[in-house]
Coordinates of C-alpha atoms in Angstrom, one line a residue:
X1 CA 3.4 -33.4 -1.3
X2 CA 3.8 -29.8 -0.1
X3 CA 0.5 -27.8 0.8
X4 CA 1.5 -25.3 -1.5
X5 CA 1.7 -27.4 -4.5
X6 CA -1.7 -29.0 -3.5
X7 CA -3.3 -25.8 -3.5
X8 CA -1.3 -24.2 -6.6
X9 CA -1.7 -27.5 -9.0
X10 CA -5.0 -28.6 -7.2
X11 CA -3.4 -32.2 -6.2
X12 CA -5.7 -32.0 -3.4
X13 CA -6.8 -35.8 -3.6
X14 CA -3.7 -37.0 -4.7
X15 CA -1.9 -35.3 -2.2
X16 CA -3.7 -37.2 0.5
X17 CA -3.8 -40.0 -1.0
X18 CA 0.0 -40.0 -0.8
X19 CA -0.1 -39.1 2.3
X20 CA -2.5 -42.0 3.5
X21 CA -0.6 -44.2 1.3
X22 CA 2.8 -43.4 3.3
X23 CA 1.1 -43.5 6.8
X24 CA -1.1 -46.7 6.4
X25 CA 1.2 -49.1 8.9
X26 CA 0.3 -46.4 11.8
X27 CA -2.8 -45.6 10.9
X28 CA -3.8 -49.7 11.1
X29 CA -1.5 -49.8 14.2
X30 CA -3.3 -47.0 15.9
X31 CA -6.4 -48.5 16.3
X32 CA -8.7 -48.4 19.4
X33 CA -9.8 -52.4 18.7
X34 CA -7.0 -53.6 21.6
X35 CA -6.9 -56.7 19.0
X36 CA -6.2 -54.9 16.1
X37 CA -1.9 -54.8 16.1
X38 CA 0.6 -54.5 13.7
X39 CA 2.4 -58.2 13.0
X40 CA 5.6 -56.8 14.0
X41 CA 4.6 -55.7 17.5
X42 CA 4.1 -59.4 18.8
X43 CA 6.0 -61.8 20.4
X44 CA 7.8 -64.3 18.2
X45 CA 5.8 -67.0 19.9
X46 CA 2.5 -66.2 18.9
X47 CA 0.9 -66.1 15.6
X48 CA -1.2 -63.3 14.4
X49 CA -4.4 -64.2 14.9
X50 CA -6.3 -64.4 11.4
X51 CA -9.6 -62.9 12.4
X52 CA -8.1 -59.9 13.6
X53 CA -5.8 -59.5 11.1
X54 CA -8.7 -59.5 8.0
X55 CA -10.7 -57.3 10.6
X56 CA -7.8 -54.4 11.2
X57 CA -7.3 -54.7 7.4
X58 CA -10.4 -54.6 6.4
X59 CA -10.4 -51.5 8.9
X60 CA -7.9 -49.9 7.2
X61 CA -9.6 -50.6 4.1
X62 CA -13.0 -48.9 5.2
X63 CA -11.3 -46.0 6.7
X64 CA -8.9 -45.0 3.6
X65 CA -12.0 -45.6 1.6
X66 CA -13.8 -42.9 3.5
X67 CA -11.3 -40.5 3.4
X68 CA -10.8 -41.1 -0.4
X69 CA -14.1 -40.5 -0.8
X70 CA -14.1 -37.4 1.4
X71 CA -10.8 -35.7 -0.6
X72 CA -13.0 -36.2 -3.9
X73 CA -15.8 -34.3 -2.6
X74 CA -14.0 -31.4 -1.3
X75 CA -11.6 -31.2 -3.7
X76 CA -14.7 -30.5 -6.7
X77 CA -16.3 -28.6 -3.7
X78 CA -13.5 -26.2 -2.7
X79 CA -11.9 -25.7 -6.5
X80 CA -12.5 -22.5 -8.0
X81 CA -14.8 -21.7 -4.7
X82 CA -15.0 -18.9 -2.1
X83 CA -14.0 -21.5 0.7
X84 CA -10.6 -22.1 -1.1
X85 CA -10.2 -18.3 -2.0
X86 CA -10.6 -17.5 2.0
X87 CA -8.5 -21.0 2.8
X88 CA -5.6 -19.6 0.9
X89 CA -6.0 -15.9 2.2
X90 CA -5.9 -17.0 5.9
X91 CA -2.7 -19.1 5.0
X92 CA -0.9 -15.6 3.7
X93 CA -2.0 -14.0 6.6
X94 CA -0.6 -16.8 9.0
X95 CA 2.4 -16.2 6.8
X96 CA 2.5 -12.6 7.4
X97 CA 2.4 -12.6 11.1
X98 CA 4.9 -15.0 11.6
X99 CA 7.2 -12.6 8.9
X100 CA 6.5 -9.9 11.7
X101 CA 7.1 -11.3 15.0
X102 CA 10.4 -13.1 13.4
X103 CA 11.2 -9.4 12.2
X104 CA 10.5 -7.6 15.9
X105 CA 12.2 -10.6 17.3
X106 CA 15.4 -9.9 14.9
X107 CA 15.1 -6.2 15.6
X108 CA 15.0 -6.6 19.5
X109 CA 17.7 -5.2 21.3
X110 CA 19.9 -7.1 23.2
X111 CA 21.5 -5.1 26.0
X112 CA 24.6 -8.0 26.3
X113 CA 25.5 -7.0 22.7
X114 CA 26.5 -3.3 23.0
X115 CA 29.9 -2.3 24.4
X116 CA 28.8 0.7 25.7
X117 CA 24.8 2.2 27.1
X118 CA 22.7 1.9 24.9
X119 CA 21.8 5.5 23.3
X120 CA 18.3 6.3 22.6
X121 CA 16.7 9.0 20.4
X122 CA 12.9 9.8 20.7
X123 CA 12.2 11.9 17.5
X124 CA 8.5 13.6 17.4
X125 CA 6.3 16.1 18.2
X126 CA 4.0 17.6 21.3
X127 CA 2.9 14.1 22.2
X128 CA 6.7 13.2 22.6
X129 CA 7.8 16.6 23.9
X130 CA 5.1 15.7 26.8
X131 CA 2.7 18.9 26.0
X132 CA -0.4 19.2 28.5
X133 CA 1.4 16.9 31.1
X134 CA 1.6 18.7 34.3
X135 CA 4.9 17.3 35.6
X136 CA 6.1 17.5 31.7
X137 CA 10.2 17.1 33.0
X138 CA 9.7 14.3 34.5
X139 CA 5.9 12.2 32.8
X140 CA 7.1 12.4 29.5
X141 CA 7.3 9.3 27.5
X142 CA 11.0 8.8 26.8
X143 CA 11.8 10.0 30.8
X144 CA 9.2 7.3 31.7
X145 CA 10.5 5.1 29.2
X146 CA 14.1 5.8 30.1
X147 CA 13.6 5.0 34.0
X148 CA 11.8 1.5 33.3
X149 CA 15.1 0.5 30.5
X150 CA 17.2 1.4 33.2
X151 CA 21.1 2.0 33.7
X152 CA 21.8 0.1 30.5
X153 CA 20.5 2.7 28.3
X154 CA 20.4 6.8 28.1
X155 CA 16.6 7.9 26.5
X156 CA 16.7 11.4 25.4
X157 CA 13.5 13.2 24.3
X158 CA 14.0 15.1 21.3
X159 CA 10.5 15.9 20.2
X160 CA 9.1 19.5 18.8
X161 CA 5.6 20.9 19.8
X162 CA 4.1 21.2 16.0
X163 CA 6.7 19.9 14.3
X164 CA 5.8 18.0 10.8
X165 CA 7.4 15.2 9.2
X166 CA 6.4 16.7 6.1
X167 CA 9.6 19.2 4.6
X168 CA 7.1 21.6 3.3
X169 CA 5.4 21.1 6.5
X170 CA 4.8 25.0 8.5
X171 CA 6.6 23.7 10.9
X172 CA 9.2 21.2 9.5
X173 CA 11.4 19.0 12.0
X174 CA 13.7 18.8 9.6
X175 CA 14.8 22.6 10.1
X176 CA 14.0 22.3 13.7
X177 CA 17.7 22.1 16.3
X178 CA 16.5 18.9 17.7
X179 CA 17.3 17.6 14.6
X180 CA 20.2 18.1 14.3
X181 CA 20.9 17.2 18.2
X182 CA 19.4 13.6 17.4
X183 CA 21.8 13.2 14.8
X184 CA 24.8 14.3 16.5
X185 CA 23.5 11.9 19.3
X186 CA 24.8 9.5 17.3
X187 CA 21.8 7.3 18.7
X188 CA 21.8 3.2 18.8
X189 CA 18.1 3.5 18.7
X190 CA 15.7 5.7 17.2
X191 CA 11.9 5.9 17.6
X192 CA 10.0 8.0 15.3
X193 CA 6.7 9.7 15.5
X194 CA 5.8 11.9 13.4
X195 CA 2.4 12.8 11.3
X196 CA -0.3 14.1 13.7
X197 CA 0.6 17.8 12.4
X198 CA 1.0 17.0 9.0
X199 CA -3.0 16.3 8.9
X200 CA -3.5 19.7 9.3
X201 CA -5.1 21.2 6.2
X202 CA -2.4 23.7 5.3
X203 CA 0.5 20.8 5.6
X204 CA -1.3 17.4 4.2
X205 CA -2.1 19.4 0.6
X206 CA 1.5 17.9 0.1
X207 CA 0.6 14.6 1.7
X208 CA 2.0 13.3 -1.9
X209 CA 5.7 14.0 -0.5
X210 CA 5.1 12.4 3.2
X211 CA 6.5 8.9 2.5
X212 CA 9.2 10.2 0.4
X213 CA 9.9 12.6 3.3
X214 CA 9.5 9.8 5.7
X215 CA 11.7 7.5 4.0
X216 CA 14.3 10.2 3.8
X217 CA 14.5 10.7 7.6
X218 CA 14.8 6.7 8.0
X219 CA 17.7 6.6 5.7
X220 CA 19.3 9.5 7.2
X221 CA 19.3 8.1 11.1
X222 CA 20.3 4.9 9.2
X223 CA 23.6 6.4 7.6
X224 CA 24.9 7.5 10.9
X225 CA 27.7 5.8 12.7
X226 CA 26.2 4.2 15.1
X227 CA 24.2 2.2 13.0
X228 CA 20.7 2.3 14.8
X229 CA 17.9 0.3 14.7
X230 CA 15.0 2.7 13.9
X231 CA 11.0 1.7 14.9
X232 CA 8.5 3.5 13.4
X233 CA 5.6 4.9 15.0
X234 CA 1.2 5.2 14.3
X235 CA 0.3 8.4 15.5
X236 CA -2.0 8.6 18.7
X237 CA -5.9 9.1 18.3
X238 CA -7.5 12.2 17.8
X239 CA -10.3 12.7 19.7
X240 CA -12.1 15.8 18.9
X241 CA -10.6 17.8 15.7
X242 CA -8.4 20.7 17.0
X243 CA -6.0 23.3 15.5
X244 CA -6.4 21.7 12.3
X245 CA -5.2 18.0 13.3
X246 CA -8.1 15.4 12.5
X247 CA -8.8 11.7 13.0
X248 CA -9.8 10.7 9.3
X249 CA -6.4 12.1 8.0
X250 CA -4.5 10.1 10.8
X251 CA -6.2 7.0 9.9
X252 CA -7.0 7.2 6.6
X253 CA -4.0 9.0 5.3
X254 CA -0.8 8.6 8.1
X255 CA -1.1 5.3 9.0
X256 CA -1.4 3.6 6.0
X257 CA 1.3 5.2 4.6
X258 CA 3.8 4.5 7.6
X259 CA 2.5 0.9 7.6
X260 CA 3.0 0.6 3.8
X261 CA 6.5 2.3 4.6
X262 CA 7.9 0.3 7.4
X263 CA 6.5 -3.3 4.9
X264 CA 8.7 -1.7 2.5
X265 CA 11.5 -1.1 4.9
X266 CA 11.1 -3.7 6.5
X267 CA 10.8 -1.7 9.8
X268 CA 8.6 -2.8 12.7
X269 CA 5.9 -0.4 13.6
X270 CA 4.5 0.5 17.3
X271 CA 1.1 0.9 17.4
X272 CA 0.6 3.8 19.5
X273 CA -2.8 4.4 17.7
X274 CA -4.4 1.0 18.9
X275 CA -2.3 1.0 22.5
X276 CA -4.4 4.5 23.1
X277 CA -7.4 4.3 21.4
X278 CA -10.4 3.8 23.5
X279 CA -9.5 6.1 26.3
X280 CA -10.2 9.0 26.0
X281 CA -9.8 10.3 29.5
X282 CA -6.1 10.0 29.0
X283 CA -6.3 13.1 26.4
X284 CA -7.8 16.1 28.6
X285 CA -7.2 18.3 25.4
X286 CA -9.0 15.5 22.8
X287 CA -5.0 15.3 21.2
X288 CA -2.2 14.8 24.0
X289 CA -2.1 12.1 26.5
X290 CA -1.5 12.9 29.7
X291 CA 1.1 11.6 32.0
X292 CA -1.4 7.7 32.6
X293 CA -1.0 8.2 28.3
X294 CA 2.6 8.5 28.5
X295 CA 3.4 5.5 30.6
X296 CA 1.1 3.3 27.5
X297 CA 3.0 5.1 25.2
X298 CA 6.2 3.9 27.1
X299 CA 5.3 0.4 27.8
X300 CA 4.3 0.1 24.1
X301 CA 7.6 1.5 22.8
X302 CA 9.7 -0.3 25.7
X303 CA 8.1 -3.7 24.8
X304 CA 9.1 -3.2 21.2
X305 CA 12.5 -2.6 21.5
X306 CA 13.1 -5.2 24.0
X307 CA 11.4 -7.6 21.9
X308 CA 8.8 -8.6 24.5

């Protein structure tokens, strides 16, 4: 009987009973006793020595017994209990984890499969403009991320110092040339990350409108020609509150939302939030990583879209 319907119709004892049932031969054959053996497994010219043969069954006997007895208690123990409850929620969550590797697997990109290089558009903010890093044209992310793909793909950076994801945002990317350059780009690929702005006070009073907005920007880079993949991105740590942009908004209000969003989607997300958190000495401003934060940022997004 399926696990599922032993848990949904609480068959428990039955269902191992069944099972015990259909496996008895190798369970008797399995034994440690090197007398105890199934009748078929000897030689035509010996008989099955009696003794044994009422010992293994009677084995057999005693052992199904045991387990019989042991379904019946924890199947009255574990109905209707907190053990089952947490049984059944660890199951889902199995569940879910394999429903998102199989889905980064599926979304993984496969150089051998594209005609032509592989175009990818980084769409963001500061963090993916590469603001505070000292050799900026040549540490950001997507240049980092771009030398490590290699020749097979062409990575362009098209990310806005304060830009918002937000339309209403005081600093929209939506009205911002890049874009429009990421959509004439025509990209294979696109990478999103987008939010840490829209925590600022004056843009997250419309945080109602971000996953509408969000969801409008997917479907848009998902109209285009090329037909791209698109990954979506948690915003990096904030490490010290600064021109507005705060850690409880990221966590409490971005993330879930572009986690709800991508589930929804059915989108991957890159966890830039966990890949950086803890160090803080990659963020000499408290916000943007520096060049060391860049390459994480790289690996992270690198590994996702090669499906490693």
């Amino acid at each position: 009987m399926p696990l599922r319907q032993v848990v949904e119709h609480g068959h428990l004892v039955s269902g191992i009973e069944q099972f015990l049932h259909a496996n008895r031969a190798d369970i008797a054959g399995s034994s440690s006793d090197k007398h105890v053996h199934r009748r078929d497994n000897l030689p035509a010219n010996r008989r099955y020595p009696k003794r044994n043969q009422a010992f293994g069954q009677a084995a057999t006997q005693r052992w199904l017994a045991s387990w019989r007895s042991i379904a019946f208690h924890w199947a009255f123990r574990m109905r209707n209990c907190f053990f089952l409850q947490t049984t059944i929620l660890s199951m889902a969550a199995v569940a879910v984890g394999c429903a998102t590797v199989c889905t980064k697997r599926g979304q993984a990109i496969a150089p051998a499969e594209y005609a032509e290089t592989i175009r990818v558009a980084c769409v963001g903010d500061s963090i993916t403009f590469g603001a505070s890093i000292k050799d900026r044209e040549n540490d950001n992310y997507p240049v980092v991320l771009g030398r490590s793909l290699g020749g097979e793909f062409e990575v362009r950076n098209f990310g806005v110092s304060g830009a918002t994801l937000l339309k209403k945002g005081d600093f929209s990317y939506w009205d911002r040339p890049a874009f429009k350059a990421a959509t004439q780009f025509n990209p294979h690929v696109v990478v999103i990350k987008l939010g840490t702005n829209d925590t600022k006070p004056q843009n997250w009073k419309y945080a109602a409108d971000y996953a509408a907005d969000y969801e409008a920007m997917i479907d848009h880079f998902a109209a285009l020609p090329a037909k791209p993949k698109i990954w979506l991105c948690s915003p990096a740590p904030v490490y010290q509150t600064r021109w507005g942009i705060n850690e409880k908004s990221v966590v409490e209000g971005i993330i879930p939302r572009v986690r709800a969003l991508a589930r929804r989607k059915g989108l991957p997300v890159i966890d830039l939030y966990t890949a950086l958190s803890g160090k803080p000495e990659m963020f000499p401003d408290k916000i943007h990583p520096n060049a060391a934060g860049a390459r994480v940022m790289a690996e992270a997004v690198e590994a996702a879209i090669l499906g490693r």
